[in-house]
PDB file of C-alpha atoms in Angstrom:
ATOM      1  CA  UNK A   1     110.999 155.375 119.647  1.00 56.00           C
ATOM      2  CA  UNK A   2     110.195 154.117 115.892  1.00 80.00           C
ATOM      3  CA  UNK A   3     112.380 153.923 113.117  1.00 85.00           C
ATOM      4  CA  UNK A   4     116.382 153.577 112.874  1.00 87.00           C
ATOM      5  CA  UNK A   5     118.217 155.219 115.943  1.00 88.00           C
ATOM      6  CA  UNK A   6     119.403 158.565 114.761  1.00 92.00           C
ATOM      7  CA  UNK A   7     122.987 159.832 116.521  1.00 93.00           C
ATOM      8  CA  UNK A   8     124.568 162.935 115.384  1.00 93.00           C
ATOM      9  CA  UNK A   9     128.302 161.845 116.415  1.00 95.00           C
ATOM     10  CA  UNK A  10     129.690 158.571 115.159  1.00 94.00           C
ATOM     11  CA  UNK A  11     131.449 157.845 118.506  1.00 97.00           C
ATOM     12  CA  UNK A  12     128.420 158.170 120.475  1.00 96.00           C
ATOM     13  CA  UNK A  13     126.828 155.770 117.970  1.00 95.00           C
ATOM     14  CA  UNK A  14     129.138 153.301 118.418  1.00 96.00           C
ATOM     15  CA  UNK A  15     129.453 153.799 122.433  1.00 96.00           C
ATOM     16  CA  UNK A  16     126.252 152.743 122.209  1.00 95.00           C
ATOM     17  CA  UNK A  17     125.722 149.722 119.919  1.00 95.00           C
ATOM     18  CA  UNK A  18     129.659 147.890 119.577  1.00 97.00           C
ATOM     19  CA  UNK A  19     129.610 146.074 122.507  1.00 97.00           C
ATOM     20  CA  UNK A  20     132.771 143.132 123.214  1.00 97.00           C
ATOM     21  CA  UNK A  21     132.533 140.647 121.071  1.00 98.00           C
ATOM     22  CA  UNK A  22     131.047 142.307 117.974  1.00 98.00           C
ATOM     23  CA  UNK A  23     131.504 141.983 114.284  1.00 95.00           C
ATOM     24  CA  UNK A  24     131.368 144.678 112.418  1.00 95.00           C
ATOM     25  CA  UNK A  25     131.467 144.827 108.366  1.00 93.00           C
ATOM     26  CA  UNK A  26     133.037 147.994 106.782  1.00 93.00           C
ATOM     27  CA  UNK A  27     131.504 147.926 103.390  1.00 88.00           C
ATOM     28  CA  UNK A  28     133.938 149.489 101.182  1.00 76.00           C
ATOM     29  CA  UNK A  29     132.813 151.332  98.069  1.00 70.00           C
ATOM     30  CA  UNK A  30     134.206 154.573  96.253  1.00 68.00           C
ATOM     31  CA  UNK A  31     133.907 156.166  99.312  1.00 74.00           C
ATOM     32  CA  UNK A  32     135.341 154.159 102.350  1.00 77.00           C
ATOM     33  CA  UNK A  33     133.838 154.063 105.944  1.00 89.00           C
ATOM     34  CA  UNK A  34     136.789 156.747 106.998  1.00 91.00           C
ATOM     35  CA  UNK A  35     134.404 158.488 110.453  1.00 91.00           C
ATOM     36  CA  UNK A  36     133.137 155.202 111.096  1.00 93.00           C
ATOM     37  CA  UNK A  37     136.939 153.325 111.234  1.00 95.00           C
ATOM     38  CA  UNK A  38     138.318 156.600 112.891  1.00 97.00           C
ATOM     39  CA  UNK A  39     135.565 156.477 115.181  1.00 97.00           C
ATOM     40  CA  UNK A  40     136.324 152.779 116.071  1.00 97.00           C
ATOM     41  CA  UNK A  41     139.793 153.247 116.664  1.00 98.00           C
ATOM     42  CA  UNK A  42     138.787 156.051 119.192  1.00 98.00           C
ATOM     43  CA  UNK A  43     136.131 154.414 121.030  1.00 98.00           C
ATOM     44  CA  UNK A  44     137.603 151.215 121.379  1.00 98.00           C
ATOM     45  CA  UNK A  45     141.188 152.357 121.579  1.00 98.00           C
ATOM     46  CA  UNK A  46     143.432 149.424 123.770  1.00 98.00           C
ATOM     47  CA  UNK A  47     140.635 146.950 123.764  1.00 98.00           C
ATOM     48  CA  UNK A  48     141.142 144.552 120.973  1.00 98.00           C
ATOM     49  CA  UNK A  49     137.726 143.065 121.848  1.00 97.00           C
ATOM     50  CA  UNK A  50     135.903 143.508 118.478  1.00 98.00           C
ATOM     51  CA  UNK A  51     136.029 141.519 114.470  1.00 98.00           C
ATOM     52  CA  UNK A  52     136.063 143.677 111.749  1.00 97.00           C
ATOM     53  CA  UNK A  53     135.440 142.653 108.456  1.00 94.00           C
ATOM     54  CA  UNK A  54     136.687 144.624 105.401  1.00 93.00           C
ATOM     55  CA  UNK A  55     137.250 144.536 101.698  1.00 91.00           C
ATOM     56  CA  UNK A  56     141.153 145.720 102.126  1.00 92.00           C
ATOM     57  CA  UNK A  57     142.584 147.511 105.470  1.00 94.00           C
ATOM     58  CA  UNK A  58     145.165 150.268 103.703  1.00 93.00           C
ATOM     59  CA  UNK A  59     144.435 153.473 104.664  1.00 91.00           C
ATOM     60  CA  UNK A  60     142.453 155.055 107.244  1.00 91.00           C
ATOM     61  CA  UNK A  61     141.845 151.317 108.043  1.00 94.00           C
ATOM     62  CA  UNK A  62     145.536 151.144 109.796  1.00 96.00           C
ATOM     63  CA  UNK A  63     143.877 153.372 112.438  1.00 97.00           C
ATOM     64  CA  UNK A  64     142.451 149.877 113.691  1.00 97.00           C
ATOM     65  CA  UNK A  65     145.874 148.445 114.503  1.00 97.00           C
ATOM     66  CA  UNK A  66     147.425 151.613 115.239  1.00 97.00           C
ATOM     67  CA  UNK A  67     144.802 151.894 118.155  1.00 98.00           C
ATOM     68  CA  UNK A  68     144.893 148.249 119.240  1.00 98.00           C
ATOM     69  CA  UNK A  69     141.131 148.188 118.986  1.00 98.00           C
ATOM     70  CA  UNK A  70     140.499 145.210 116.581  1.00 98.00           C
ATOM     71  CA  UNK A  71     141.132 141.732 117.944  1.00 98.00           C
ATOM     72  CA  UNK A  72     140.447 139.883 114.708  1.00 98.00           C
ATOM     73  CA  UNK A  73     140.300 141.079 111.070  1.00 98.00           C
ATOM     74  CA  UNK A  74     138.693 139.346 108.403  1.00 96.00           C
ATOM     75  CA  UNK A  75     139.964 140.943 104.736  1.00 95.00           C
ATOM     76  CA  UNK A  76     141.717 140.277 100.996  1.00 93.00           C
ATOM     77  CA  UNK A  77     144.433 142.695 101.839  1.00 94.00           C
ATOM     78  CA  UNK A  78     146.408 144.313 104.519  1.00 95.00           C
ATOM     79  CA  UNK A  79     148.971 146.809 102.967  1.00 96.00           C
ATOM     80  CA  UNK A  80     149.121 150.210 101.424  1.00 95.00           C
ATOM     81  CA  UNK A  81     147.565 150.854  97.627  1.00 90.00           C
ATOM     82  CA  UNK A  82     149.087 153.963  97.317  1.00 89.00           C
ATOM     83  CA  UNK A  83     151.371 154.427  94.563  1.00 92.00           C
ATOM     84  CA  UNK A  84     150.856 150.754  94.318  1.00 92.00           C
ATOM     85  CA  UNK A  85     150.287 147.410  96.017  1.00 91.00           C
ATOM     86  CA  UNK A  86     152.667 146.834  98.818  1.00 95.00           C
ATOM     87  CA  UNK A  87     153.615 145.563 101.775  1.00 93.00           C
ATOM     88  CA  UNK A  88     152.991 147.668 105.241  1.00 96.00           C
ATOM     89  CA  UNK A  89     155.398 147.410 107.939  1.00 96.00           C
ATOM     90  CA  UNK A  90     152.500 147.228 110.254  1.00 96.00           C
ATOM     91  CA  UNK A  91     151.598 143.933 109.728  1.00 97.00           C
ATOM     92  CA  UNK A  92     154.765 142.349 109.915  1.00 97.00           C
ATOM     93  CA  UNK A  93     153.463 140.601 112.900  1.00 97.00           C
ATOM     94  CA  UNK A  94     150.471 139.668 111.850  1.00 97.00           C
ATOM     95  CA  UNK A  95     150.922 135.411 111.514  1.00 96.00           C
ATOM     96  CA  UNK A  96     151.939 135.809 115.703  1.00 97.00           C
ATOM     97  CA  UNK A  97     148.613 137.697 116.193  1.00 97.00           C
ATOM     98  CA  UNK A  98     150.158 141.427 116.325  1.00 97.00           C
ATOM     99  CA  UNK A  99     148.639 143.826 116.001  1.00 97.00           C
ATOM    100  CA  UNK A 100     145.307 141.747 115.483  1.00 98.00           C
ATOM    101  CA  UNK A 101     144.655 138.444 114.058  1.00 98.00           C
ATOM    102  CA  UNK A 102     143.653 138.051 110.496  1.00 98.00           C
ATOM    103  CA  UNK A 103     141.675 135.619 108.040  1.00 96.00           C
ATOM    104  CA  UNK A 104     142.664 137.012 104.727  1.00 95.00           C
ATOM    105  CA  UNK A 105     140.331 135.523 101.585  1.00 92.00           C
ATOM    106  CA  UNK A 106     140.385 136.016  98.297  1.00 92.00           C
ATOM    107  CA  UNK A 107     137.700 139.071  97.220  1.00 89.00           C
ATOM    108  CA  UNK A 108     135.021 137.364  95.246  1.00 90.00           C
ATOM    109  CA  UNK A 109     135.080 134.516  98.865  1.00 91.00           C
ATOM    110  CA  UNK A 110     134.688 137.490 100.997  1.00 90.00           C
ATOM    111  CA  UNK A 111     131.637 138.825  98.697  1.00 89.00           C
ATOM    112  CA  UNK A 112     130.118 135.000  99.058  1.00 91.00           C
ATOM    113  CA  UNK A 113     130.647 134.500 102.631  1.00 89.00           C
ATOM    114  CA  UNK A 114     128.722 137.883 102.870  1.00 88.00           C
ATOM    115  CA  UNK A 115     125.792 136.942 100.344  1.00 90.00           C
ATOM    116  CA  UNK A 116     125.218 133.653 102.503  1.00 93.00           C
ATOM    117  CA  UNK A 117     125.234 135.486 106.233  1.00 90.00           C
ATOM    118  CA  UNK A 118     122.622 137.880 104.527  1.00 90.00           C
ATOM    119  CA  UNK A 119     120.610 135.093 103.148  1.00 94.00           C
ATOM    120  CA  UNK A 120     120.747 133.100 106.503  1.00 95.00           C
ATOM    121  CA  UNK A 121     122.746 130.162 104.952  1.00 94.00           C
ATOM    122  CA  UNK A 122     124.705 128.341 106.687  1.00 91.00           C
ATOM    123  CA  UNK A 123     127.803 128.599 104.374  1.00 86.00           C
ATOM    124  CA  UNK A 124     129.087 129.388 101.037  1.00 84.00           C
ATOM    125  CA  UNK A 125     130.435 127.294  98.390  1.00 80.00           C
ATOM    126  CA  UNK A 126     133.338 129.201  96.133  1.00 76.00           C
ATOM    127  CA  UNK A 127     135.546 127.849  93.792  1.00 74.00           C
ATOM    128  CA  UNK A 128     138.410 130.161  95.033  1.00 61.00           C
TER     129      UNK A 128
END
């Protein structure tokens, strides 16, 4: 077959391209990845065997530890937004490894360490 890989269900798409060990990058714009984390947490439910990197996990993004399917997270924020900026419950845990482990960065780092991987470097250099 040419071209991209077409699927027509999210969780077959990831059944068949997240394999253990993977790293996967939830961009986050005005509209967030919400099928595409949901469909994580399903497909990989229990397994804690994949990274995911993400701007913030709030959201539809606590399906990942609700499930147990993330072993690492790399992120600027774990929490809830909504009505403001806070602490979640959730990640109490989270220094001991529970329910994942985390790297969180400042934003503008995370945006870097992003730009370099795309342009092949080796590393980024950020002032943050």
């Amino acid at each position: 077959m040419n071209g991209p890989a077409l699927h027509d269900d999210p969780d077959d798409m990831l059944r068949a391209w997240v394999e253990p060990g993977a790293h996967l990058h939830a961009a986050s714009t005005m509209a967030r990845p919400n099928a595409l984390l949901y469909a994580l947490a399903r497909t990989r439910e229990g397994r804690r065997d994949v990274t995911v990197s993400v701007a913030a996990v709030h959201s539809s993004a606590h399906a990942l530890a609700l499930s147990a399917a993330v072993r690492h997270v790399i992120t600027g924020f774990l929490g809830d937004v909504y009505p403001m900026p806070r602490h979640n419950p959730l990640y109490a845990r989270v220094a001991q490894g529970h329910p994942f482990t985390a790297e969180i960065w400042p934003l503008w780092t995370l945006v870097q360490r992003l730009a370099a991987a795309g342009a092949g470097a080796p590393a980024a250099v950020s002032p943050c």
